[in-house]
Amino acid sequence: MTDTRELTIGNADLYLGHGVWRRGSLRCVDGVIVEVSPERFPRGGGRHVDARGASVLPGFQDAHVHPEHGGSGLLGIDLTAVHDADRYLDLVRAYARSHPAEAVLIGNGWYGDLFPGGMPTAAFLDRAEAERPVLLNGHDGHSLWANSAALAAASITADTPDPADGRVLRDADGIPTGVLLDGAMQLVAGLRPEKTRRTLTDGLLAAQAFLHSLGVTAWADAMVGDSELSADPFEAYLELERAGLLTGRVVLGQWWERRAGLEQIERFEQRREAVRDLPHLSAGMVKIMQDGMVENHTAAMIDPYADIDDTGASFIDPQQLVRIAAELDARGFDLHFHACGDRAVRECLDAVEALRARGGGAGRRHQIAHVDVVHPDDLPRFAKLDVTANIEMLWARRDKEMLERKLPQLGADREPWQFPFGSLARAGARLAAGSDWPVSDPNPLWAIHTGMRRTAPSTDVHAIGDEARTHPLERQEGLDFTTALDAFLTGAAWVNRLDDVAGRLAPGLQGDLVVLDANLRTAPDLARVGVAETFVAGHSVHHGE
Ligand SMILES: [Zn+2]
């Protein structure tokens, strides 16, 4: 029997981090890297893995992901693998047939660009299921598609007012058409079957297996707490940890409930304390949504959208945001803001600037996620305020949805400000990479491809339109290979507070590793490189076929 205390990976092209590659081998003992050697195969006991000249990297870290939501999506009506409106109906029908006992059918992963006007309708979904309510989360995480039975069950009619932080899409007569945006998704929250501990742990385990299959060994869960999108996964994480089933390293991003006040911080502290000594969990991060998304006109913009006279909504009043940020900072939490519009980005930077002006921020690792549109004046502020830009590189490309929906909303002047990753890097900003899965695919190699080239990966079914794979979106904002790669390694490890544990390959760090099936430095197409095996602390957690 192989001694699993020791692991040797030989004949490898090792990426040590920060642009340094070494051909040779790596040895772990008791989960810890003890040697990085130029020898092709050093002597030593335990298991030997021949990388056959392929790249061996530190395990990828995803700095913004929704595992329970994504994992449950894999287990429910999973629309993520297709990009076709009729196929959506087929998948709903098939699921409905095979789940006759489920009172409400839940699914995930549709794209609006398949439908006239960019949004589907209840009437279309009724063709697949007219009896039972169907609730389908959009891939963007900000929209929900319901059939007529669901609208009726939730009593959503022409008389239902829009909530302050969301919209019920309607026809010219004010009749709801079947899509609920942002805060309006709460209107159907009561229809969702109560998530049980079992469904939550099943979702997390499905997510963990999927992420490991892509070489991801650690992540920040960007929604832990009660929110409109997912049930609170906190206890489920604890249960998996206690049962020895949690293999990924997870930062729990505690969800700021914007309908509540500063009193919720006490619960954040209790939770941070509850996981303090657990090997795979930490909870020192708070996730604050400051706006929605550009595509729904819910991102907060400095100047009005180009197509409507509206600047979107700041979810939290900027003065209040300053108070919230300062209090969380003072109580030792790292802030993880969601900001897509240039005004929201500015308000989050202002909040950090204010707390730093009062002597706060020491030792904190604050970050702003998504940064769809950044005003040029704000680019240098990331480095100056030591705020990490958490970037979803896979989004920066000219899909049909981008060309037909988003760019006309921004207008020509703001088009070059979109996903300004290159400008941020040149301005000295630290970059951490996330996927926002299930919003978009969590494959880091796809994201790195798009981060560099600003085109869609060859293997992505959601790359729609003639230009997605061929015409770069603002080519000058492309990153060099090392910067894009490090955003998933040392950059993400920084905000995940795992930089002294993983994110590089060096003696003393944990053996969190991904063995690829090709050499990244010579592969003609990153999108076709796969994962041969993934290790956490020297233990295999995924083996490719
Ligand atoms: Zn997210």
XYZ file of C-alpha atoms and ligand atoms in Angstrom:
546
model
C 0.000 0.000 0.000
C 1.251 3.464 -0.907
C 2.360 5.620 1.963
C 0.091 8.632 1.575
C 2.175 10.657 3.996
C 4.515 11.415 1.132
C 3.817 12.665 -2.352
C 6.288 13.333 -5.138
C 5.311 14.988 -8.402
C 8.076 14.691 -10.951
C 8.827 15.607 -14.550
C 6.833 18.788 -14.020
C 6.890 22.368 -15.206
C 6.318 23.959 -11.817
C 4.860 27.412 -11.430
C 6.246 28.791 -8.193
C 4.305 32.066 -8.441
C 5.161 35.659 -9.382
C 6.191 34.637 -12.893
C 8.793 32.045 -11.847
C 8.741 28.617 -13.526
C 11.041 25.675 -12.720
C 11.322 22.320 -14.428
C 11.748 19.526 -11.935
C 9.880 17.984 -9.069
C 8.116 18.733 -5.845
C 7.818 16.708 -2.677
C 5.246 16.889 0.124
C 5.395 15.198 3.497
C 2.339 15.199 5.753
C 0.619 17.629 3.410
C 3.387 20.223 3.474
C 5.746 21.021 0.604
C 9.246 20.074 1.785
C 11.221 20.380 -1.418
C 11.115 21.974 -4.862
C 13.946 20.422 -6.816
C 15.426 20.639 -10.331
C 15.670 16.811 -10.308
C 13.184 15.233 -12.672
C 12.387 12.577 -10.078
C 13.974 12.878 -6.673
C 14.228 9.842 -4.487
C 11.741 9.518 -1.695
C 8.953 7.282 -0.522
C 5.228 7.576 -0.906
C 3.249 8.160 -4.050
C 4.953 9.266 -7.259
C 3.078 11.204 -9.926
C 4.635 11.702 -13.369
C 3.429 15.048 -14.718
C 4.881 14.181 -18.164
C 6.172 17.680 -18.695
C 2.817 19.318 -17.958
C 2.340 22.360 -15.776
C 1.924 21.926 -12.045
C 0.511 24.984 -10.322
C -0.511 25.984 -6.838
C -4.208 25.170 -6.464
C -6.369 27.906 -7.939
C -8.293 30.085 -5.503
C -11.622 31.581 -6.478
C -12.013 34.924 -4.730
C -15.772 35.228 -5.365
C -18.079 32.289 -5.855
C -21.496 31.042 -4.737
C -20.933 27.335 -4.172
C -24.236 26.365 -2.584
C -26.152 28.171 -5.298
C -23.946 26.697 -8.023
C -23.915 23.203 -6.564
C -27.685 23.127 -6.038
C -27.978 24.316 -9.616
C -26.066 21.269 -10.774
C -28.571 19.138 -8.862
C -31.766 21.004 -9.926
C -32.874 22.051 -13.438
C -29.401 22.781 -14.703
C -29.515 25.089 -17.711
C -25.839 26.041 -17.564
C -24.489 23.642 -20.183
C -26.717 24.779 -23.072
C -27.438 28.077 -24.762
C -30.767 27.547 -26.521
C -34.294 28.610 -25.513
C -36.022 25.432 -26.721
C -33.455 23.288 -24.948
C -34.331 25.164 -21.745
C -37.920 23.972 -22.149
C -36.739 20.411 -22.840
C -34.680 20.451 -19.661
C -37.587 21.797 -17.604
C -39.913 19.120 -19.038
C -37.412 16.342 -18.396
C -36.835 17.465 -14.825
C -40.579 17.861 -14.204
C -41.183 14.303 -15.458
C -38.450 12.789 -13.309
C -39.464 14.740 -10.171
C -43.228 14.217 -9.922
C -43.263 14.789 -6.158
C -41.620 18.226 -6.146
C -44.244 20.916 -5.588
C -42.075 23.731 -6.930
C -39.432 23.215 -9.612
C -36.186 25.107 -9.157
C -33.541 25.699 -11.771
C -30.633 27.820 -12.705
C -28.491 29.251 -15.481
C -30.563 30.866 -18.252
C -29.294 33.650 -20.496
C -31.556 36.522 -21.534
C -29.914 37.110 -24.914
C -31.889 34.187 -26.333
C -35.161 36.070 -26.031
C -36.706 39.055 -27.804
C -35.904 42.172 -25.801
C -33.323 40.274 -23.756
C -35.746 38.670 -21.299
C -37.840 35.483 -21.318
C -41.530 35.347 -20.406
C -43.790 33.325 -18.142
C -45.888 32.392 -21.159
C -42.924 30.737 -22.843
C -42.051 28.780 -19.715
C -45.704 27.700 -19.329
C -45.197 25.591 -22.464
C -42.905 23.320 -20.435
C -44.779 23.345 -17.129
C -48.138 24.978 -16.547
C -49.288 23.275 -13.348
C -46.517 23.576 -10.812
C -44.609 26.795 -10.081
C -41.216 26.981 -11.797
C -38.508 29.349 -10.546
C -35.386 29.660 -12.679
C -32.474 31.796 -11.542
C -30.730 33.682 -14.314
C -27.032 33.038 -14.803
C -26.352 36.629 -13.713
C -27.674 36.079 -10.194
C -29.815 39.215 -10.418
C -32.853 37.903 -12.257
C -35.439 35.230 -11.757
C -37.698 33.732 -14.423
C -41.053 32.457 -13.181
C -43.895 30.703 -14.957
C -47.525 31.809 -14.627
C -48.218 29.287 -11.871
C -45.405 30.810 -9.806
C -46.601 34.387 -10.361
C -50.111 33.340 -9.353
C -48.938 31.415 -6.297
C -46.975 34.475 -5.128
C -49.907 36.804 -5.933
C -47.782 38.937 -8.256
C -50.154 41.025 -10.349
C -50.323 44.390 -12.109
C -51.051 45.874 -8.669
C -47.832 44.581 -7.122
C -45.498 47.555 -6.578
C -41.792 47.333 -7.387
C -39.642 47.169 -4.263
C -37.085 49.980 -3.817
C -34.203 47.700 -4.746
C -35.703 45.709 -7.592
C -38.155 45.530 -10.468
C -40.992 43.379 -11.699
C -40.723 43.358 -15.497
C -44.068 44.249 -17.084
C -45.723 44.680 -20.456
C -47.221 47.952 -21.726
C -50.324 47.363 -19.601
C -48.321 46.841 -16.434
C -48.946 43.092 -16.342
C -45.943 41.181 -14.967
C -44.256 39.246 -17.773
C -42.374 36.668 -15.727
C -38.987 38.126 -14.776
C -38.120 39.574 -11.362
C -34.957 41.618 -10.876
C -32.807 41.976 -7.754
C -34.919 42.796 -4.653
C -38.104 41.774 -6.501
C -36.885 38.170 -6.385
C -37.920 38.256 -2.725
C -41.545 38.286 -3.868
C -41.355 34.565 -4.635
C -39.082 33.639 -1.737
C -42.031 32.094 0.088
C -42.586 29.564 -2.713
C -39.176 28.019 -2.453
C -39.147 24.716 -0.653
C -37.455 25.172 2.674
C -33.859 24.160 2.161
C -32.965 21.397 4.520
C -29.547 20.832 5.984
C -29.322 17.873 3.661
C -30.034 19.833 0.479
C -27.496 22.450 1.526
C -24.735 19.960 2.242
C -25.531 18.108 -1.000
C -25.249 21.396 -2.897
C -21.948 22.274 -1.259
C -20.500 18.836 -1.925
C -21.544 18.999 -5.592
C -19.915 22.423 -5.832
C -16.758 21.271 -4.096
C -16.352 18.314 -6.460
C -16.911 20.544 -9.477
C -14.467 23.208 -8.279
C -11.806 20.610 -7.488
C -12.284 19.173 -10.996
C -11.185 22.569 -12.313
C -8.147 22.734 -10.038
C -9.749 25.064 -7.491
C -8.644 24.247 -3.945
C -9.841 27.323 -2.034
C -12.557 29.908 -2.426
C -14.413 32.815 -0.902
C -18.116 32.082 -0.542
C -19.613 35.478 -1.344
C -22.990 34.889 0.273
C -23.100 33.322 3.722
C -26.197 34.416 5.594
C -29.813 34.908 4.593
C -30.180 36.468 1.156
C -32.663 36.458 -1.690
C -30.557 34.033 -3.725
C -29.576 31.234 -1.442
C -30.302 29.829 1.938
C -27.688 30.344 4.611
C -24.995 27.666 4.134
C -23.132 28.371 7.385
C -24.323 25.372 9.414
C -23.939 23.121 6.379
C -20.283 24.116 6.054
C -19.792 23.384 9.753
C -21.424 19.998 9.404
C -19.210 19.066 6.452
C -16.131 20.236 8.305
C -17.006 18.196 11.390
C -17.690 15.157 9.240
C -14.308 15.489 7.535
C -15.986 16.011 4.155
C -14.858 19.570 3.529
C -11.654 19.453 1.489
C -11.557 22.968 0.024
C -10.335 25.914 2.098
C -13.208 28.339 2.431
C -13.538 31.954 3.481
C -17.123 32.578 4.486
C -18.152 36.003 3.202
C -20.785 37.014 5.717
C -23.732 38.624 3.978
C -24.560 42.201 4.946
C -28.342 42.293 5.291
C -29.112 45.800 4.055
C -32.558 45.834 5.604
C -30.921 45.465 9.026
C -28.388 47.608 10.890
C -25.090 47.523 12.760
C -26.520 45.087 15.305
C -25.941 42.255 12.830
C -22.181 42.594 13.357
C -22.519 40.775 16.644
C -23.650 37.680 14.801
C -20.746 38.049 12.361
C -18.409 38.054 15.365
C -20.025 34.959 16.839
C -19.634 33.127 13.562
C -16.043 34.261 13.130
C -15.379 32.902 16.588
C -17.219 29.630 15.935
C -14.883 28.670 13.077
C -11.677 30.132 14.433
C -9.948 26.848 15.109
C -11.362 24.833 12.243
C -8.874 23.765 9.599
C -10.789 24.656 6.414
C -12.987 27.572 7.443
C -12.609 31.231 8.302
C -15.245 33.951 8.555
C -13.489 37.294 8.845
C -14.981 38.736 5.665
C -18.210 40.680 5.170
C -19.866 40.956 1.766
C -21.689 44.220 1.070
C -23.781 44.758 -2.065
C -23.606 48.402 -3.103
C -25.498 48.074 -6.384
C -26.978 45.620 -8.875
C -25.731 45.157 -12.414
C -25.413 47.295 -15.523
C -27.458 44.953 -17.715
C -30.559 45.545 -15.565
C -29.940 49.277 -15.126
C -29.478 48.514 -11.421
C -25.748 49.347 -11.324
C -25.149 52.783 -9.759
C -23.678 55.117 -12.391
C -22.165 58.586 -12.014
C -23.865 59.789 -15.198
C -27.213 58.481 -16.463
C -27.404 55.387 -18.624
C -27.149 56.168 -22.310
C -30.538 54.623 -23.101
C -32.689 55.750 -20.156
C -32.629 58.818 -17.926
C -31.627 56.977 -14.792
C -28.421 56.501 -12.829
C -29.319 53.267 -11.051
C -29.552 52.855 -7.304
C -26.998 52.819 -4.521
C -28.289 49.962 -2.393
C -26.856 51.617 0.719
C -26.827 55.365 1.244
C -23.166 56.460 0.806
C -23.043 58.175 4.225
C -24.427 55.062 5.840
C -21.921 52.951 3.891
C -19.105 54.984 5.444
C -20.448 54.219 8.921
C -20.965 50.527 8.186
C -17.504 50.134 6.656
C -15.805 51.950 9.534
C -17.572 49.846 12.156
C -16.796 46.551 10.433
C -13.188 47.599 9.887
C -12.827 48.589 13.530
C -14.152 45.207 14.581
C -11.604 43.430 12.464
C -13.516 42.425 9.354
C -12.247 42.510 5.797
C -14.739 44.188 3.479
C -15.794 42.544 0.253
C -17.903 45.048 -1.660
C -19.989 44.258 -4.707
C -19.847 47.264 -7.059
C -20.519 47.187 -10.804
C -21.293 50.806 -11.718
C -18.710 53.578 -11.568
C -20.651 55.416 -8.846
C -20.890 52.311 -6.672
C -17.153 51.685 -7.135
C -16.472 55.288 -6.129
C -18.745 55.068 -3.076
C -16.936 51.946 -1.866
C -13.527 53.580 -2.399
C -14.820 56.663 -0.570
C -15.887 54.488 2.348
C -12.425 52.943 2.632
C -10.799 56.341 2.227
C -12.938 57.683 5.059
C -12.058 54.875 7.433
C -8.374 55.178 6.571
C -8.518 58.938 7.166
C -9.646 58.120 10.688
C -6.751 55.737 11.262
C -8.572 52.536 10.343
C -7.695 49.873 7.830
C -4.450 48.664 9.404
C -3.972 45.005 8.547
C -7.316 44.808 6.747
C -7.687 43.301 3.275
C -10.560 45.168 1.701
C -11.688 44.489 -1.852
C -14.219 45.561 -4.450
C -15.649 42.839 -6.644
C -16.725 43.040 -10.290
C -15.727 46.660 -11.123
C -17.600 46.556 -14.445
C -17.159 50.278 -14.992
C -14.488 52.346 -13.254
C -14.174 56.096 -13.722
C -10.580 56.869 -14.824
C -10.111 59.189 -11.827
C -10.675 56.231 -9.521
C -8.148 53.831 -11.086
C -5.163 54.981 -8.949
C -7.234 54.925 -5.762
C -7.174 51.113 -5.560
C -3.415 51.059 -5.010
C -3.421 54.212 -2.908
C -6.071 52.858 -0.531
C -4.790 49.269 -0.759
C -8.134 48.022 -2.017
C -7.870 44.844 -4.079
C -9.825 44.690 -7.344
C -11.692 41.384 -7.410
C -12.110 40.721 -11.136
C -14.263 38.278 -13.073
C -12.099 38.092 -16.174
C -14.419 35.812 -18.139
C -16.917 38.668 -18.519
C -14.635 40.940 -20.531
C -15.611 39.991 -24.089
C -17.880 40.989 -26.932
C -20.784 38.575 -26.577
C -24.086 39.331 -28.265
C -25.469 40.336 -24.867
C -22.581 42.761 -24.453
C -23.020 44.268 -27.919
C -26.793 44.460 -28.012
C -27.636 45.122 -24.392
C -24.785 46.404 -22.268
C -22.748 48.629 -24.553
C -25.801 50.652 -25.685
C -26.614 51.188 -21.994
C -23.138 52.568 -21.316
C -22.706 54.630 -24.457
C -19.535 55.171 -26.458
C -17.817 57.422 -23.917
C -17.896 54.857 -21.148
C -17.227 51.829 -23.336
C -13.439 52.012 -22.790
C -13.934 52.126 -19.012
C -15.344 48.638 -18.932
C -13.465 45.940 -17.032
C -10.306 48.108 -16.967
C -8.091 45.309 -15.659
C -4.992 46.368 -17.578
C -5.365 49.959 -16.405
C -5.835 48.819 -12.815
C -2.713 46.645 -13.012
C -0.703 49.514 -14.540
C -1.974 51.778 -11.741
C -0.523 49.345 -9.215
C -3.760 47.718 -8.040
C -3.616 44.220 -6.608
C -5.877 41.905 -8.599
C -7.699 38.876 -7.199
C -9.684 36.664 -9.547
C -13.120 35.211 -8.988
C -15.690 33.501 -11.165
C -18.949 34.506 -9.490
C -20.109 30.988 -10.448
C -22.957 30.201 -11.165
C -23.133 33.640 -12.790
C -20.391 32.425 -15.110
C -18.264 29.330 -15.476
C -15.680 28.745 -12.727
C -12.939 27.366 -14.999
C -9.878 29.516 -14.150
C -8.173 28.688 -17.435
C -11.124 30.079 -19.374
C -10.977 33.245 -17.300
C -7.220 33.575 -17.823
C -7.698 33.208 -21.583
C -10.267 36.005 -21.595
C -8.316 38.128 -19.136
C -5.372 38.092 -21.535
C -7.084 38.193 -24.909
C -10.425 39.826 -24.084
C -12.158 37.244 -26.275
C -14.275 34.229 -25.313
C -12.670 30.808 -24.824
C -13.068 28.428 -27.749
C -14.909 25.846 -25.629
C -17.491 28.130 -23.962
C -21.063 27.470 -25.189
C -22.126 30.866 -23.885
C -19.879 32.730 -26.316
C -22.644 33.977 -28.577
C -22.277 36.189 -31.614
C -19.770 36.551 -34.402
C -17.430 38.792 -32.472
C -17.171 37.007 -29.104
C -14.219 34.814 -30.042
C -12.548 37.060 -32.579
C -12.873 40.752 -31.660
C -11.284 41.748 -28.334
C -13.210 43.968 -25.948
C -10.886 46.933 -25.326
C -7.722 45.042 -26.193
C -5.533 47.470 -24.224
C -7.166 46.195 -21.016
C -5.810 42.667 -21.553
C -3.469 41.348 -18.868
C -0.166 39.605 -19.377
C -0.119 35.873 -18.621
C 1.632 36.156 -15.261
C -0.690 38.872 -13.967
C -3.787 36.933 -15.031
C -2.464 33.693 -13.512
C -1.356 35.304 -10.253
C -4.802 36.843 -9.825
C -6.065 33.277 -9.221
C -3.075 32.390 -7.026
C -1.271 34.962 -4.890
C -3.892 37.661 -5.548
C -6.833 35.547 -4.451
C -4.754 34.035 -1.623
C -4.179 37.542 -0.282
C -7.851 38.451 0.069
C -8.665 34.911 1.224
C -5.952 35.277 3.894
C -4.382 32.071 2.697
C -1.151 33.629 1.438
C 0.918 32.027 4.192
C -0.740 28.657 3.448
C -1.011 28.372 -0.346
C -1.068 30.308 -3.622
C 2.630 29.651 -4.325
C 4.847 26.587 -4.411
C 7.547 26.789 -1.780
C 8.788 24.652 1.095
C 6.684 25.196 4.180
C 3.463 25.913 2.291
C 0.623 23.403 2.069
C 0.593 20.940 -0.810
C -2.408 22.499 -2.558
C -1.637 21.648 -6.164
C -3.130 21.213 -9.577
C -1.496 18.944 -12.137
C -2.646 19.958 -15.610
C -2.774 17.691 -18.656
C -0.637 20.006 -20.802
C 2.031 22.645 -20.497
C 0.468 26.078 -20.102
C 3.518 27.796 -21.520
C 3.316 25.960 -24.852
C -0.381 25.002 -25.128
C -1.916 26.567 -28.233
C -5.316 27.012 -26.533
C -5.639 27.444 -22.755
C -9.360 26.673 -22.951
C -8.584 23.092 -23.995
C -6.160 22.390 -21.161
C -7.670 20.100 -18.553
C -6.936 19.050 -15.011
C -5.235 15.690 -14.470
C -5.310 15.754 -10.679
C -5.980 18.172 -7.848
C -4.464 17.944 -4.369
C -5.229 19.685 -1.105
C -2.551 19.332 1.562
C -0.980 16.557 -0.459
C -4.205 14.540 -0.672
C -5.828 13.831 -3.999
C -9.276 15.449 -4.164
C -9.907 15.029 -7.881
C -8.574 12.633 -10.491
C -9.338 13.318 -14.151
C -10.024 10.511 -16.567
Zn -21.462 37.236 -6.650
